[in-house]
XYZ file of C-alpha atoms in Angstrom:
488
model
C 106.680 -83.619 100.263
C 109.306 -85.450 102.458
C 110.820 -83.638 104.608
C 112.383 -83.316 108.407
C 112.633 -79.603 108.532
C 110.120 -76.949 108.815
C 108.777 -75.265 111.291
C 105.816 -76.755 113.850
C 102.171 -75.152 114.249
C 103.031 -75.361 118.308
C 106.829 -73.958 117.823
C 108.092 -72.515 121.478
C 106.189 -75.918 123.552
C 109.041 -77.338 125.519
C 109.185 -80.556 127.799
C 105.426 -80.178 127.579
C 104.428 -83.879 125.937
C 104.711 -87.340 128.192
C 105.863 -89.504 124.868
C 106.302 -88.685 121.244
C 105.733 -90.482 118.509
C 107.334 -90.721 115.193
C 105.090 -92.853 112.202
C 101.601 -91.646 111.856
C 100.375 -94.791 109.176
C 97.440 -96.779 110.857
C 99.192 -98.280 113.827
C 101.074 -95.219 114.445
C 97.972 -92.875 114.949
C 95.693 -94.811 116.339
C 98.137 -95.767 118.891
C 98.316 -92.050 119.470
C 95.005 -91.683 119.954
C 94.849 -94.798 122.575
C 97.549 -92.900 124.363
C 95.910 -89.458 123.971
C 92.549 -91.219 125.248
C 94.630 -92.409 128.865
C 95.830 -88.988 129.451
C 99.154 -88.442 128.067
C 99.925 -85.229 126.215
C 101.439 -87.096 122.943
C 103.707 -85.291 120.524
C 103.475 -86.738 116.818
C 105.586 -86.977 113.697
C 105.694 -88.125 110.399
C 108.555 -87.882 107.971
C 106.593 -87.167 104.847
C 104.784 -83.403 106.308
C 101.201 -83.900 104.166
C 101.004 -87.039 106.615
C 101.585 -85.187 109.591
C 98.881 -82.684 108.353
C 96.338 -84.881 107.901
C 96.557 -86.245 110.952
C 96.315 -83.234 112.455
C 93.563 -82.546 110.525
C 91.353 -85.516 112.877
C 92.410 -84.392 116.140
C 89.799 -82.877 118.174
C 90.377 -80.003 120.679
C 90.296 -82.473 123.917
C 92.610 -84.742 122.658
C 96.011 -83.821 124.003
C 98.127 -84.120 120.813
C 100.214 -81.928 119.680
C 101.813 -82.785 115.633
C 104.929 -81.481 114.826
C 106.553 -80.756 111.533
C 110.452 -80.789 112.360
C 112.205 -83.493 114.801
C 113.995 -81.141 116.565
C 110.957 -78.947 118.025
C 109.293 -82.737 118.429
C 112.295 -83.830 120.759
C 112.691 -80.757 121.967
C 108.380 -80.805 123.440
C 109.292 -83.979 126.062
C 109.482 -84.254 129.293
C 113.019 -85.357 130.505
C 113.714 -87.947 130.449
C 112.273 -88.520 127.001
C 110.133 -91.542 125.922
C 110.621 -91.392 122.104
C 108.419 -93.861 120.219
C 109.208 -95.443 116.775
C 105.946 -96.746 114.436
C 107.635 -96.997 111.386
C 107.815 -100.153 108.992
C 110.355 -102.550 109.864
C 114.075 -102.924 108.170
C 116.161 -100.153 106.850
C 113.846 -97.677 107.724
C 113.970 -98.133 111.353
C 117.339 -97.077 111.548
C 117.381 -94.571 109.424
C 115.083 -92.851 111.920
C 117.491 -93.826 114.742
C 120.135 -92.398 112.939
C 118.050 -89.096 113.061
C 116.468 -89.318 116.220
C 119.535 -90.657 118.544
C 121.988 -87.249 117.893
C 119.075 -85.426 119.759
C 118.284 -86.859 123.137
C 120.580 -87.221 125.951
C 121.895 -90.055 128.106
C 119.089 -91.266 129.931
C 116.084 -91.251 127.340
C 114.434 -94.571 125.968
C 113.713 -95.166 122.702
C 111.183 -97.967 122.119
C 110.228 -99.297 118.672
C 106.553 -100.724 118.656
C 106.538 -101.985 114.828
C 107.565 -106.042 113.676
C 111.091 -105.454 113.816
C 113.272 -108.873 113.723
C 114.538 -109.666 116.939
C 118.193 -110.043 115.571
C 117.878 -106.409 114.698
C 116.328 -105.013 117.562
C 119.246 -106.808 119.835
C 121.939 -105.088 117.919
C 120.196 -101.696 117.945
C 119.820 -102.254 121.542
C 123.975 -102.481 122.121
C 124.611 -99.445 119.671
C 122.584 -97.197 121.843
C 123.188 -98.189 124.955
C 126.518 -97.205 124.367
C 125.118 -93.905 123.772
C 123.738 -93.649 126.971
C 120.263 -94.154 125.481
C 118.012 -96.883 126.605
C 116.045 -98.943 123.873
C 113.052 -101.477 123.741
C 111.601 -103.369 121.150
C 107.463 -103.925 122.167
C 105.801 -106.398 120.577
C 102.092 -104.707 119.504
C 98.816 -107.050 118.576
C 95.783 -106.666 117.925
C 95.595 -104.519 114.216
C 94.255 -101.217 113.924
C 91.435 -101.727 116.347
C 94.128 -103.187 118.633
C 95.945 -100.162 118.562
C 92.998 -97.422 118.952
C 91.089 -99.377 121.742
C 93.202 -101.589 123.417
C 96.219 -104.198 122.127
C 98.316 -106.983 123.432
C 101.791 -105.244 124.486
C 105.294 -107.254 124.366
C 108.335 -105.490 126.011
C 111.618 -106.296 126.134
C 114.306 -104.020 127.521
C 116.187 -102.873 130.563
C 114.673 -103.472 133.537
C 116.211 -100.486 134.991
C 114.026 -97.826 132.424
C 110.890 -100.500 132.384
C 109.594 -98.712 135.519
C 109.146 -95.220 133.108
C 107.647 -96.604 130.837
C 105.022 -99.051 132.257
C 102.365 -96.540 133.089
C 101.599 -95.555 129.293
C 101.900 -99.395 128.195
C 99.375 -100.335 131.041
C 96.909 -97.621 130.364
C 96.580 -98.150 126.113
C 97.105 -102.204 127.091
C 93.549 -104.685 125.952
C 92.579 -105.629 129.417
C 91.492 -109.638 130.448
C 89.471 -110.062 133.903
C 90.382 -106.002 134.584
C 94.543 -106.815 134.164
C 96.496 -105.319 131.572
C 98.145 -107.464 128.687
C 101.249 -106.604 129.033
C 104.039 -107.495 130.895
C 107.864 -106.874 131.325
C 109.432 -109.922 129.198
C 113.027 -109.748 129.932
C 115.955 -108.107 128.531
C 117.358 -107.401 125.181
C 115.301 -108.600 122.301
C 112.791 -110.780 124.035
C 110.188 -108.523 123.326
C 110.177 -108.611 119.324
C 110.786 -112.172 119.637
C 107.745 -113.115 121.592
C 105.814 -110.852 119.130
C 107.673 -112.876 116.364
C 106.529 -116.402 117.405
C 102.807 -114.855 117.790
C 103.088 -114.397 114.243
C 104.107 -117.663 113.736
C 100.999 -118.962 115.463
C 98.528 -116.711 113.800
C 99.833 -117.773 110.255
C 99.467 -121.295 111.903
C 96.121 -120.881 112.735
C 94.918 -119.510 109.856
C 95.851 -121.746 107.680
C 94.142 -124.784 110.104
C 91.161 -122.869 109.959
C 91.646 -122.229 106.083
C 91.886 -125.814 105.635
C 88.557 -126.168 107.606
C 86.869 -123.971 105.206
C 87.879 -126.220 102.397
C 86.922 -129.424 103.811
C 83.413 -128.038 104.749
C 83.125 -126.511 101.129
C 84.452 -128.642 99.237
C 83.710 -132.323 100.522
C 80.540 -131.548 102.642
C 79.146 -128.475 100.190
C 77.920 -126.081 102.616
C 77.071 -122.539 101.966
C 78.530 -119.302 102.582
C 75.626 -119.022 105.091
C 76.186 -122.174 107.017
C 79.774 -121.830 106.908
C 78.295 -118.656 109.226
C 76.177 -119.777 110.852
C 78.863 -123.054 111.934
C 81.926 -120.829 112.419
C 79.572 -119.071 114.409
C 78.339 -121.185 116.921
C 82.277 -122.603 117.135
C 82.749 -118.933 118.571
C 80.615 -119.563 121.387
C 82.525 -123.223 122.623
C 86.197 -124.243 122.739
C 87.541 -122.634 119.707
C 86.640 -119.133 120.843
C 88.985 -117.019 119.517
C 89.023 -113.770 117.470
C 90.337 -115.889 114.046
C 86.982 -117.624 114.195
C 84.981 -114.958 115.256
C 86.576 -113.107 111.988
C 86.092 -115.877 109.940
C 81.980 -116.038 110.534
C 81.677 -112.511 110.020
C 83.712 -112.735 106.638
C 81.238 -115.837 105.454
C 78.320 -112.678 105.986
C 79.743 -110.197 104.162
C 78.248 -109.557 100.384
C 80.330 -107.199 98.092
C 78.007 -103.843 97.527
C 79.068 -103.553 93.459
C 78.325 -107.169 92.437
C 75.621 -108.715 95.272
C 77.735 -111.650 95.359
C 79.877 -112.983 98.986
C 83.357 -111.295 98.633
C 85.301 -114.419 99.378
C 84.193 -115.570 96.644
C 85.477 -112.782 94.639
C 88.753 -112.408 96.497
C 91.819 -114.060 94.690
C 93.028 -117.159 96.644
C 96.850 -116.068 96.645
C 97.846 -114.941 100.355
C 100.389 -112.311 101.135
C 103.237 -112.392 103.869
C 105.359 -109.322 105.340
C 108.274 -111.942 106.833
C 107.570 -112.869 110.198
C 106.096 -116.349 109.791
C 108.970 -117.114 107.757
C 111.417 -115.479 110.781
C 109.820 -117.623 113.133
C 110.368 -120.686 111.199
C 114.479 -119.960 110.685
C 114.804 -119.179 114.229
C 112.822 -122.769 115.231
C 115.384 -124.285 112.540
C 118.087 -122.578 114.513
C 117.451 -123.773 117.844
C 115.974 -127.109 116.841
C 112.808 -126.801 117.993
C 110.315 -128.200 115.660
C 107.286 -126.079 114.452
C 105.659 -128.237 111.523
C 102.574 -126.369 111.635
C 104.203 -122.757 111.410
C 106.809 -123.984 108.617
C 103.797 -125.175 106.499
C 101.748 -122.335 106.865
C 104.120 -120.209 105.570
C 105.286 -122.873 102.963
C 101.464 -123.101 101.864
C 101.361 -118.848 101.604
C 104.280 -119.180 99.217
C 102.551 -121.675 97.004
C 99.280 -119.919 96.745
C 101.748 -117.311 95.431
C 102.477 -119.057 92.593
C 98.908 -118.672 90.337
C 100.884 -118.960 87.199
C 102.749 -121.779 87.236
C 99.493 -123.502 89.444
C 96.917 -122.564 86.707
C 99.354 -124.472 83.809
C 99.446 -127.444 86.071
C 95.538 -127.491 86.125
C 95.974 -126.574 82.424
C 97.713 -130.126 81.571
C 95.372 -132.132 83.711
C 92.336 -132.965 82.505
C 89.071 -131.426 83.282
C 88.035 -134.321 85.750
C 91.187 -133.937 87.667
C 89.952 -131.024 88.953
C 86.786 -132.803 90.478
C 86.962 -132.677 94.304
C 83.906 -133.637 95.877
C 83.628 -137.249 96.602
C 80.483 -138.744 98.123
C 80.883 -141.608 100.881
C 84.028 -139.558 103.024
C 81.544 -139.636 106.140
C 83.108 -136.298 107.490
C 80.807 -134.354 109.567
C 80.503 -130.891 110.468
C 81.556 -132.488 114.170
C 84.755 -134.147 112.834
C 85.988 -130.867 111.343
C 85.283 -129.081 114.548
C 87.022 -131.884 116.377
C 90.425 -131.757 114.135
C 90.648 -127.962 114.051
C 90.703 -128.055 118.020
C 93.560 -130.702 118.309
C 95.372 -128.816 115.161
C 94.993 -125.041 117.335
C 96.194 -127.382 120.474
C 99.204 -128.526 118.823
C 99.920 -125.166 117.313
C 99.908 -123.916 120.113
C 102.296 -126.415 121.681
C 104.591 -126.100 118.967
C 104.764 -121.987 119.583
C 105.110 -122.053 123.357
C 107.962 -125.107 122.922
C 109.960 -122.539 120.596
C 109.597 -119.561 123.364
C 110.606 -122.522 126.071
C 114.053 -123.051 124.095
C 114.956 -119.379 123.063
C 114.457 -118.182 126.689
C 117.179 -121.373 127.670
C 119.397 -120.948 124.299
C 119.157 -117.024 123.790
C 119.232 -116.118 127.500
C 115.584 -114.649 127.784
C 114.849 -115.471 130.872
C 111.137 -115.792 129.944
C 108.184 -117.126 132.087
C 105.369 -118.427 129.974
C 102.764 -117.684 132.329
C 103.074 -114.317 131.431
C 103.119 -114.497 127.977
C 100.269 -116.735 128.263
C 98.738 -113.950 130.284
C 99.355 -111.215 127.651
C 97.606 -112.874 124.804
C 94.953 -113.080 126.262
C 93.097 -110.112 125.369
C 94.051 -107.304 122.192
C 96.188 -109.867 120.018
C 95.244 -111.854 117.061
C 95.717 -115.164 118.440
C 94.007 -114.515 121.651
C 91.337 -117.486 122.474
C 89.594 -119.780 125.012
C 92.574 -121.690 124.923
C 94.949 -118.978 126.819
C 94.228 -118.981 130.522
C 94.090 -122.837 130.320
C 97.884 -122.621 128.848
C 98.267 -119.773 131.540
C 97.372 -122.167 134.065
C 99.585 -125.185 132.941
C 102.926 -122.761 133.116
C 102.049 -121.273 136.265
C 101.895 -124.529 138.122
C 105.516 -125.292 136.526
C 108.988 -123.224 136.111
C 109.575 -125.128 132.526
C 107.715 -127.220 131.035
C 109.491 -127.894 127.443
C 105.959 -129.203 125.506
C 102.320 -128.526 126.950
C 101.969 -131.971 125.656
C 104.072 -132.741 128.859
C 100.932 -131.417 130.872
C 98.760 -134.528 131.366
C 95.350 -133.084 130.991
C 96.478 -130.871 127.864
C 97.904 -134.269 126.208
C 95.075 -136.552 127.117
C 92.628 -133.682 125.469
C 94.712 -133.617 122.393
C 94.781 -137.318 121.666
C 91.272 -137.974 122.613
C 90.694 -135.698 119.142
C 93.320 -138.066 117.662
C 90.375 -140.205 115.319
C 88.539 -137.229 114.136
C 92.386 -135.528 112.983
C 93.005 -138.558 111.030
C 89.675 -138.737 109.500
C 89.614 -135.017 108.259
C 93.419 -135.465 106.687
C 91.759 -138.607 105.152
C 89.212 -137.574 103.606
C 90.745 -134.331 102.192
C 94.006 -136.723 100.661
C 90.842 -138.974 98.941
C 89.052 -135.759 98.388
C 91.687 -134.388 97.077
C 91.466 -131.251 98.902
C 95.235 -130.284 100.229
C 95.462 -129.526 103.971
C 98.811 -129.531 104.912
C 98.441 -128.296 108.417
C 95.948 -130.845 109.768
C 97.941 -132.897 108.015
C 100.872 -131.507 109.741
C 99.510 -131.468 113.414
C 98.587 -135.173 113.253
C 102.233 -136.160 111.956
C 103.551 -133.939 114.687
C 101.616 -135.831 116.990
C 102.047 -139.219 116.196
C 105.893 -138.805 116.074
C 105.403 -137.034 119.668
C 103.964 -140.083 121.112
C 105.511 -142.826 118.958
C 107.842 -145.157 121.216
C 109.989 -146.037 117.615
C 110.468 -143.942 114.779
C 112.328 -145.109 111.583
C 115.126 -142.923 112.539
C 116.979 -145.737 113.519
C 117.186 -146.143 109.801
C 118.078 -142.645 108.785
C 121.037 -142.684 111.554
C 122.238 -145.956 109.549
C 122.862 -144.736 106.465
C 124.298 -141.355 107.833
C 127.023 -143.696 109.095
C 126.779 -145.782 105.955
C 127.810 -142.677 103.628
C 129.576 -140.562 106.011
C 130.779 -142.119 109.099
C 128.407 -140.218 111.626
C 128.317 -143.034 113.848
C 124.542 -143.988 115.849
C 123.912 -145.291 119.041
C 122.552 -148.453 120.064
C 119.161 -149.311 122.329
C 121.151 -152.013 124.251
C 124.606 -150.248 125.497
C 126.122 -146.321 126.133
C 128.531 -145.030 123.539
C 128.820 -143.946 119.591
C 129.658 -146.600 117.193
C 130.410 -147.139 113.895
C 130.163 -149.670 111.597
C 131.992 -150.886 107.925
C 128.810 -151.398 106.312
C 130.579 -153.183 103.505
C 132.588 -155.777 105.545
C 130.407 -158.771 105.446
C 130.185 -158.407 101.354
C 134.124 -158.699 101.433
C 134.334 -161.238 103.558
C 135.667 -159.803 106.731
C-alpha cells in the first residue's frame, strides 16, 4: 500500500546516516548501493512501503543502509546538515515530494534531485526553497542502471556555497576517466538539469545516425545480423568508440531463448520517448541555436509512433513500392563507417553550440571543458570523441561551433563525399535517413558562402514589410515591390 506513515524497522537512529534517499525504482537503489559501496551510511525511502520492503529485502549486513518506512524517522536519521536526495520520476511528482519533504528540515540542508527533471522546473524549485532557507540542486545522472550501481556521469548545478558538502559523495559513486571523477560543479541554478538535458538530445541524435546505419547496411548492402556484429564491432575498437556502438554489436548477437530467432528482429520498430529530446529541441528553438540532427531524431521517434496510419500508407501502395534494395548504389561497408563519423561529429557540434549559447543567454556561466570532461566516462554518449572535444575547449574560453576549431572542421569535411554518398543512395534506395541526411545539410549550409536566404528575406519584405539588408551598403531597407508594375 501507499503510504508515508508507519513506523521504521531502525525507529530511535538519529543523525546517524550521511545522505538519504527518497525513490527506490532502479536508479534510485542502485544509486544507493553505489553510495553504500563508498562508505556512506545511506538512509532509504520509498513512498509506496512494499517497495521499501523489498529493497530491504537485498541489502546485505555490510552494506550500510538503513530503509525507513515513515519520512519523519528518515529525516530525522541525518546528519546535520542534511543531504536529502530525490530519485523520483520527473513532473508533478517531484514536488509533491518537496512539498512533503521541505516542512521537515531546517535552514541550512540541501535538497538535490538526481532524476530528468526540466531545467525550467528545477530553476523555479530552486527560488521557492531557497527562500526557505533550504539549499537545492538539480544533478544531471548518466549512465542507466549500471551507471548508477557502478559508476555514472554526474551533472550538478547549484550553489556554490553548499557544493563543497556535497562533492565528496558525488566524487566517490562518480564513473572515473584516466583515475578523475566525472563530475564537476557546473554553475548555478539550473545548469545542471540542463546539461543533462542536451545529453539527451545527443544520445537520441546518435541513435538515430547509427539507426540509419543499420538500415543502409541491411537494407542496400544485405548483411547479416552476424556481420552487422561482427562490423559494429570492429567500429568499437577505432574512431567511433563509444558505448552506443558497443551496445549496438552486442544487440546484433543476441538470439531470443523462446523462438531461436535474433530479437531485433522480433522487436516492433516503433521507438518510445520520456520528453527530453523533445525539451532540448524547444529550448535550441528558443535561443536560436540550430540542432537539425536532435530535432529530427526526435521528429523520426514520433513517426515510428505512428504504425497505423504508416501500415495504410504501405496498404495503398503497391507491393513493389515496398522494394528497397537496389543493386549498382556502390556503398561500402567503408562509406557507411565514414558518414556515421562526420554525422556523430556534427552532432556533437550541434549539442556543445546549444550549451555555448544557454551559458551566454541563460547566465550559466558554463566551461565546456568540463562538461567535455564529465562525459567522458558513466554516460550514454560517452566516446573516443570526448577528450578530443575536451581538448579543443580547453585551449579556448568560447568557442561558439567546434566547427570553428580548424582540425575538428577539416576532419569533418574530409568525410564530406562519403556523407553525400550514403544520403544518396538511401533517397535512390529508398531507405529514409533523415539524420545523415540532416548532418550533411547542416554542413553544407555551415560552410556555404551564399544561401538562398537572400530570397526568403525578399519576400518577407514583399508580404510584410520586414525590410533586408543589402551585401553592398550598412542599413535596413525596404522596398515597394509593386512599383515598377505601376509605373513608378
Amino acid at each position: 500500500m501507499d503510504s508515508l506513515g508507519g513506523s521504521s524497522t531502525k525507529g530511535g537512529d538519529n543523525d546517524i546516516n550521511d545522505i538519504g534517499v527518497i525513490g527506490l525504482a532502479v536508479m534510485g537503489s542502485n544509486l544507493v548501493l553505489n553510495i553504500a559501496d563508498r562508505g556512506f551510511a545511506v538512509a532509504a525511502f520509498n513512498r509506496t512501503r512494499a517497495v521499501t520492503e523489498g529493497f530491504a529485502a537485498t541489502i546485505v549486513p555490510a552494506q550500510k543502509v538503513i530503509p525507513y518506512y515513515s519520512l519523519e524517522e528518515f529525516v530525522g536519521s541525518l546528519k546535520r546538515p542534511r543531504i536529502v536526495m530525490l530519485m523520483v520520476m520527473a513532473g508533478a511528482p517531484v514536488d509533491a515530494v518537496i512539498g512533503q519533504v521541505a516542512p521537515l528540515l531546517e535552514r541550512g540542508d540541501l535538497m538535490v534531485d538526481g532524476g530528468n527533471s526540466h531545467f525550467v522546473d528545477t530553476a523555479r524549485r530552486g527560488k521557492a526553497l531557497a527562500e526557505q532557507g533550504i539549499y537545492y540542486f538539480g544533478v544531471g545522472i548518466s549512465g542507466g542502471e549500471a551507471g548508477a550501481r557502478n559508476g555514472p556521469s554526474l551533472m550538478p548545478g547549484g550553489p556554490r556555497e553548499a557544493y563543497d558538502r556535497l562533492l565528496p559523495i558525488l566524487e566517490a559513486i562518480a564513473a572515473k576517466a584516466d583515475g578523475v571523477p566525472c563530475v564537476s560543479y557546473l554553475g548555478t541554478g539550473a545548469v545542471g538539469h540542463y546539461v543533462k538535458m542536451v545529453h539527451n538530445g545527443i544520445e537520441y541524435a546518435v541513435m538515430q545516425l547509427i539507426s540509419e546505419t543499420y538500415a543502409l547496411l541491411k537494407e542496400l548492402i544485405g548483411l547479416s545480423n552476424d556481420r552487422l556484429a561482427e562490423i559494429y564491432g570492429g567500429w568499437q575498437q577505432g574512431e567511433l568508440e563509444s558505448y552506443l556502438i558497443e551496445i549496438t554489436a552486442h544487440i546484433f548477437r543476441r538470439r531470443d531463448q523462446e523462438t531461436g530467432k535474433y530479437l531485433v528482429d522480433l522487436i516492433l520498430p516503433e521507438a518510445g520517448q520520456l520528453g527530453t529530446g523533445t525539451w532540448t529541441s524547444q529550448s535550441a528553438l528558443d535561443l536560436h541555436v540550430p540542432v537539425p540532427n536532435i530535432d529530427i531524431a526526435v521528429g523520426t521517434r514520433s513517426l515510428s509512433a505512428l504504425g497505423m496510419e504508416r501500415r495504410s500508407v504501405r496498404e495503398v501502395l503497391s507491393p513493389s513500392a515496398a522494394k528497397r534494395r537496389v543493386p549498382g548504389t556502390g556503398l561500402t561497408i567503408e562509406d557507411v563507417h565514414a558518414a556515421l563519423l562526420a554525422g556523430v561529429m556534427l552532432t556533437y557540434a550541434q549539442g556543445f553550440a546549444l550549451l555555448e549559447a544557454a551559458s551566454q543567454q541563460l547566465d550559466f556561466g558554463l566551461r565546456l571543458e568540463d562538461v567535455a570532461g564529465v562525459w567522458r566516462a558513466g554516460c550514454i554518449i560517452r566516446s573516443a570523441l570526448l577528450p578530443r572535444i575536451m581538448t579543443i575547449f580547453g585551449s579556448r574560453d568560447h568557442l561558439e561551433n567546434l566547427l570553428l576549431d580548424a582540425g575538428y572542421c577539416t576532419e569533418v569535411f574530409s568525410h564530406r563525399p562519403d556523407l553525400a554518398k550514403a544520403v544518396g543512395a538511401g533517397a535512390v534506395g529508398g531507405v529514409p535517413v533523415p539524420g545523415l541526411m540532416n548532418a550533411l545539410a547542416y554542413l553544407d549550409f555551415y560552410r556555404a558562402d551564399w544561401s538562398p536566404v537572400n530570397l526568403i528575406q525578399a519576400q518577407r519584405d514583399y508580404f510584410g514589410s520586414h525590410e533586408y539588408q543589402r551585401v553592398d551598403r550598412e542599413g535596413s531597407f525596404h522596398t515597394d515591390w509593386l512599383a515598377a508594375e505601376r509605373g513608378e
